[in-house]
PDB file of C-alpha atoms in Angstrom:
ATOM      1  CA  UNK A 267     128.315 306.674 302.753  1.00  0.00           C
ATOM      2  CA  UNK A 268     129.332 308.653 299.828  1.00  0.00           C
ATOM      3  CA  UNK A 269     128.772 311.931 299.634  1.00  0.00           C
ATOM      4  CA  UNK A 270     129.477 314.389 296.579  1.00  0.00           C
ATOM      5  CA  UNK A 271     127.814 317.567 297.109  1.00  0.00           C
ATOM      6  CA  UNK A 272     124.842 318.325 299.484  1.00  0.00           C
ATOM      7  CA  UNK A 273     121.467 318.876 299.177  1.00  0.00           C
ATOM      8  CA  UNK A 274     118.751 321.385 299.162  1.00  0.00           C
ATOM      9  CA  UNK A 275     117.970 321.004 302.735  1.00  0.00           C
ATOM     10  CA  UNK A 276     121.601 320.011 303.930  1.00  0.00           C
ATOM     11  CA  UNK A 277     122.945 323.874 302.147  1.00  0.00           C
ATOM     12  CA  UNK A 278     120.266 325.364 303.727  1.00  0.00           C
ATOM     13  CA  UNK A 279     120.763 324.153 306.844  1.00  0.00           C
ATOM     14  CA  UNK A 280     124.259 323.463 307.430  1.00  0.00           C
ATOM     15  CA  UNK A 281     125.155 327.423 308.700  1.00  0.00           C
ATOM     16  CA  UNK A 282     121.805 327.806 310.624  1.00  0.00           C
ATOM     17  CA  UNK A 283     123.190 324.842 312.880  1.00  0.00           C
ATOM     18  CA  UNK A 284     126.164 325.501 313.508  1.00  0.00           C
ATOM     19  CA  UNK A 285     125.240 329.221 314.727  1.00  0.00           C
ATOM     20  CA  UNK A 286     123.096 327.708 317.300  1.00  0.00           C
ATOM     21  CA  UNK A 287     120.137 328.339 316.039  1.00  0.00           C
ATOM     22  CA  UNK A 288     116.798 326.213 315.943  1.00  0.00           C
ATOM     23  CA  UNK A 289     115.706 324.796 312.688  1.00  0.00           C
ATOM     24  CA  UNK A 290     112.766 323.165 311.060  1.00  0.00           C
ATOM     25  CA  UNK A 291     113.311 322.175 308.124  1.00  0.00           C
ATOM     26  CA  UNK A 292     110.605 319.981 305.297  1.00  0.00           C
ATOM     27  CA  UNK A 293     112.036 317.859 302.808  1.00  0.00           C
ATOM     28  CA  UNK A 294     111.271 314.657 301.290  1.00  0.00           C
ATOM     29  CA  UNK A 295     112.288 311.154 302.889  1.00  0.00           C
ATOM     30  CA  UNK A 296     115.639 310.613 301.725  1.00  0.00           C
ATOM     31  CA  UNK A 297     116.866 313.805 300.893  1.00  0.00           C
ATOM     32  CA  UNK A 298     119.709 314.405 303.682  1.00  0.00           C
ATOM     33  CA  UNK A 299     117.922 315.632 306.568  1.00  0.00           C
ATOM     34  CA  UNK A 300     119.437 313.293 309.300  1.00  0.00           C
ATOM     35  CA  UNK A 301     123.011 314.334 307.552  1.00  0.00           C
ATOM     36  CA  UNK A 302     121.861 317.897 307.840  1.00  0.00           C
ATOM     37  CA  UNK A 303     121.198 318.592 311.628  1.00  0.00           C
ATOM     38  CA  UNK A 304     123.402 315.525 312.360  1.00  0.00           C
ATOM     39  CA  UNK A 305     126.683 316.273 310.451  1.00  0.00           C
ATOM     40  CA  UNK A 306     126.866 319.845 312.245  1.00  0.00           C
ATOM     41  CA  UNK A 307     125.663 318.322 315.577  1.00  0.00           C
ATOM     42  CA  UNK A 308     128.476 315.827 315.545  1.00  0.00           C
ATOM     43  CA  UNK A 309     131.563 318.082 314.073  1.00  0.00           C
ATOM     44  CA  UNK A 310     130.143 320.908 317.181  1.00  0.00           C
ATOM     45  CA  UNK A 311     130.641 318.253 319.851  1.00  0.00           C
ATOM     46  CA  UNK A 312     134.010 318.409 321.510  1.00  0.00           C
ATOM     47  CA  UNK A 313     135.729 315.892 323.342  1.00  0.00           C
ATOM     48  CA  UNK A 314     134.451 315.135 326.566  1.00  0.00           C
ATOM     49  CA  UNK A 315     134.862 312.225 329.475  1.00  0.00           C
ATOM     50  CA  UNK A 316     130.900 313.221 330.397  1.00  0.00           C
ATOM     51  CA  UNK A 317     128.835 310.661 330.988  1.00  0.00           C
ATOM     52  CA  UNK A 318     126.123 312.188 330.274  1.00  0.00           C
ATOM     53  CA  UNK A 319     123.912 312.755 327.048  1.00  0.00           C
ATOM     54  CA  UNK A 320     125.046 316.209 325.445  1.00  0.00           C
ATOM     55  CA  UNK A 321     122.522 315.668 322.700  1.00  0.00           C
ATOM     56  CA  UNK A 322     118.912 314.362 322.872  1.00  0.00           C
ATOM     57  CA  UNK A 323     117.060 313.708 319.032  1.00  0.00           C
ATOM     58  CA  UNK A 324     113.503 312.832 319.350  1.00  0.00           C
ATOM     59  CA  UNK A 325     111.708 310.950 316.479  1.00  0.00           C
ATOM     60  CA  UNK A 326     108.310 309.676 316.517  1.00  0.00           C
ATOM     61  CA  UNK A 327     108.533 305.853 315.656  1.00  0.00           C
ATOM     62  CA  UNK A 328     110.750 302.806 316.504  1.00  0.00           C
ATOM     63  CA  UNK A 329     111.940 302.458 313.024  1.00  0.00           C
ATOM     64  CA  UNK A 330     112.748 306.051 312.699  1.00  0.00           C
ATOM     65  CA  UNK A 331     114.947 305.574 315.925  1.00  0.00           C
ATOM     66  CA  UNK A 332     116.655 302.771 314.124  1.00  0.00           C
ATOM     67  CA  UNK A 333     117.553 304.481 311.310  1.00  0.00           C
ATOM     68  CA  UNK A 334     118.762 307.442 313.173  1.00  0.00           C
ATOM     69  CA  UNK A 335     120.717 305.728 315.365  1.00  0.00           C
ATOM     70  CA  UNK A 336     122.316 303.581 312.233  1.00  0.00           C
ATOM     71  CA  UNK A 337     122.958 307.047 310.707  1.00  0.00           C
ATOM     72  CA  UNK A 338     124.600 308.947 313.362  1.00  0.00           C
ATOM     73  CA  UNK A 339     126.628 305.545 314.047  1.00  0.00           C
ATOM     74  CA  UNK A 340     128.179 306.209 310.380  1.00  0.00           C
ATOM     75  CA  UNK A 341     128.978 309.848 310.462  1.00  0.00           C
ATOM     76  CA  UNK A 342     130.620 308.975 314.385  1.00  0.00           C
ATOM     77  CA  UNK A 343     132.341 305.877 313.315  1.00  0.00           C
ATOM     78  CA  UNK A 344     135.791 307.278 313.562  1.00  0.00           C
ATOM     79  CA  UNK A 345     135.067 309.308 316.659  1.00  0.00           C
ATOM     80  CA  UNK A 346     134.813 308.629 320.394  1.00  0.00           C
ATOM     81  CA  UNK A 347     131.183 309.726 320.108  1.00  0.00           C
ATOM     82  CA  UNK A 348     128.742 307.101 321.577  1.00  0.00           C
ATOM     83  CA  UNK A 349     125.388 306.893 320.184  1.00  0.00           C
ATOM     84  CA  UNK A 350     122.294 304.996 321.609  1.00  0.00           C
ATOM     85  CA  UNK A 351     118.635 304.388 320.292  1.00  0.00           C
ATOM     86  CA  UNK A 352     115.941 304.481 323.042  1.00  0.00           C
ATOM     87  CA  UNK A 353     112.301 303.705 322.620  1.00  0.00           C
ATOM     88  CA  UNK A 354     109.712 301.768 324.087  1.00  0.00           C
ATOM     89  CA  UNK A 355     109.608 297.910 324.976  1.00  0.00           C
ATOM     90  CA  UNK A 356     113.211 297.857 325.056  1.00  0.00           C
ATOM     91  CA  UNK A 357     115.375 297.634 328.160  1.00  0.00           C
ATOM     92  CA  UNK A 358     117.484 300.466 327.884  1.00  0.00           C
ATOM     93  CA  UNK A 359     120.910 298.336 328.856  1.00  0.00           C
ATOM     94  CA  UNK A 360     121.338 296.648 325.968  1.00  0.00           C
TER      95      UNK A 360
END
């Protein structure tokens, strides 16, 4: 993932996140959005020995879930962050 300076959306969204706000945000398909919400989601999350989910991302198709979850998995690769894809047909163990 190389990154050299953000987008549009990911400058105009960046802040808003972090602040706790709620953002929707438009933008074409591949212009940074998962980076944009995710990136701030992921450097907010402290270090935890929950079990539980701390954040919940809802997209509306299988292969959008795939992609998230192969996104997030990049930006959390060097973290203790675990990330999993749910969505229907698929037995949520595996």
């Amino acid at each position: 993932m190389e990154l050299v300076k953000p987008t549009p959306i990911q400058s105009a969204s960046f802040n808003v996140i972090r602040s706790g706000k709620d953002v929707v945000g438009i933008a074409q398909t591949g212009t940074g959005k998962t980076l944009a919400y995710g990136l701030p989601l992921l450097q907010d999350l402290k270090f935890s020995k929950q079990i539980n989910p701390r954040i919940l991302i809802l997209v509306p198709t299988r292969e959008l879930v795939v992609q998230v979850v192969n996104q997030f998995e990049q930006m959390a690769a060097y973290t203790n962050h675990r990330i999993t894809g749910v969505y229907g047909g698929v037995n949520i163990k595996n």
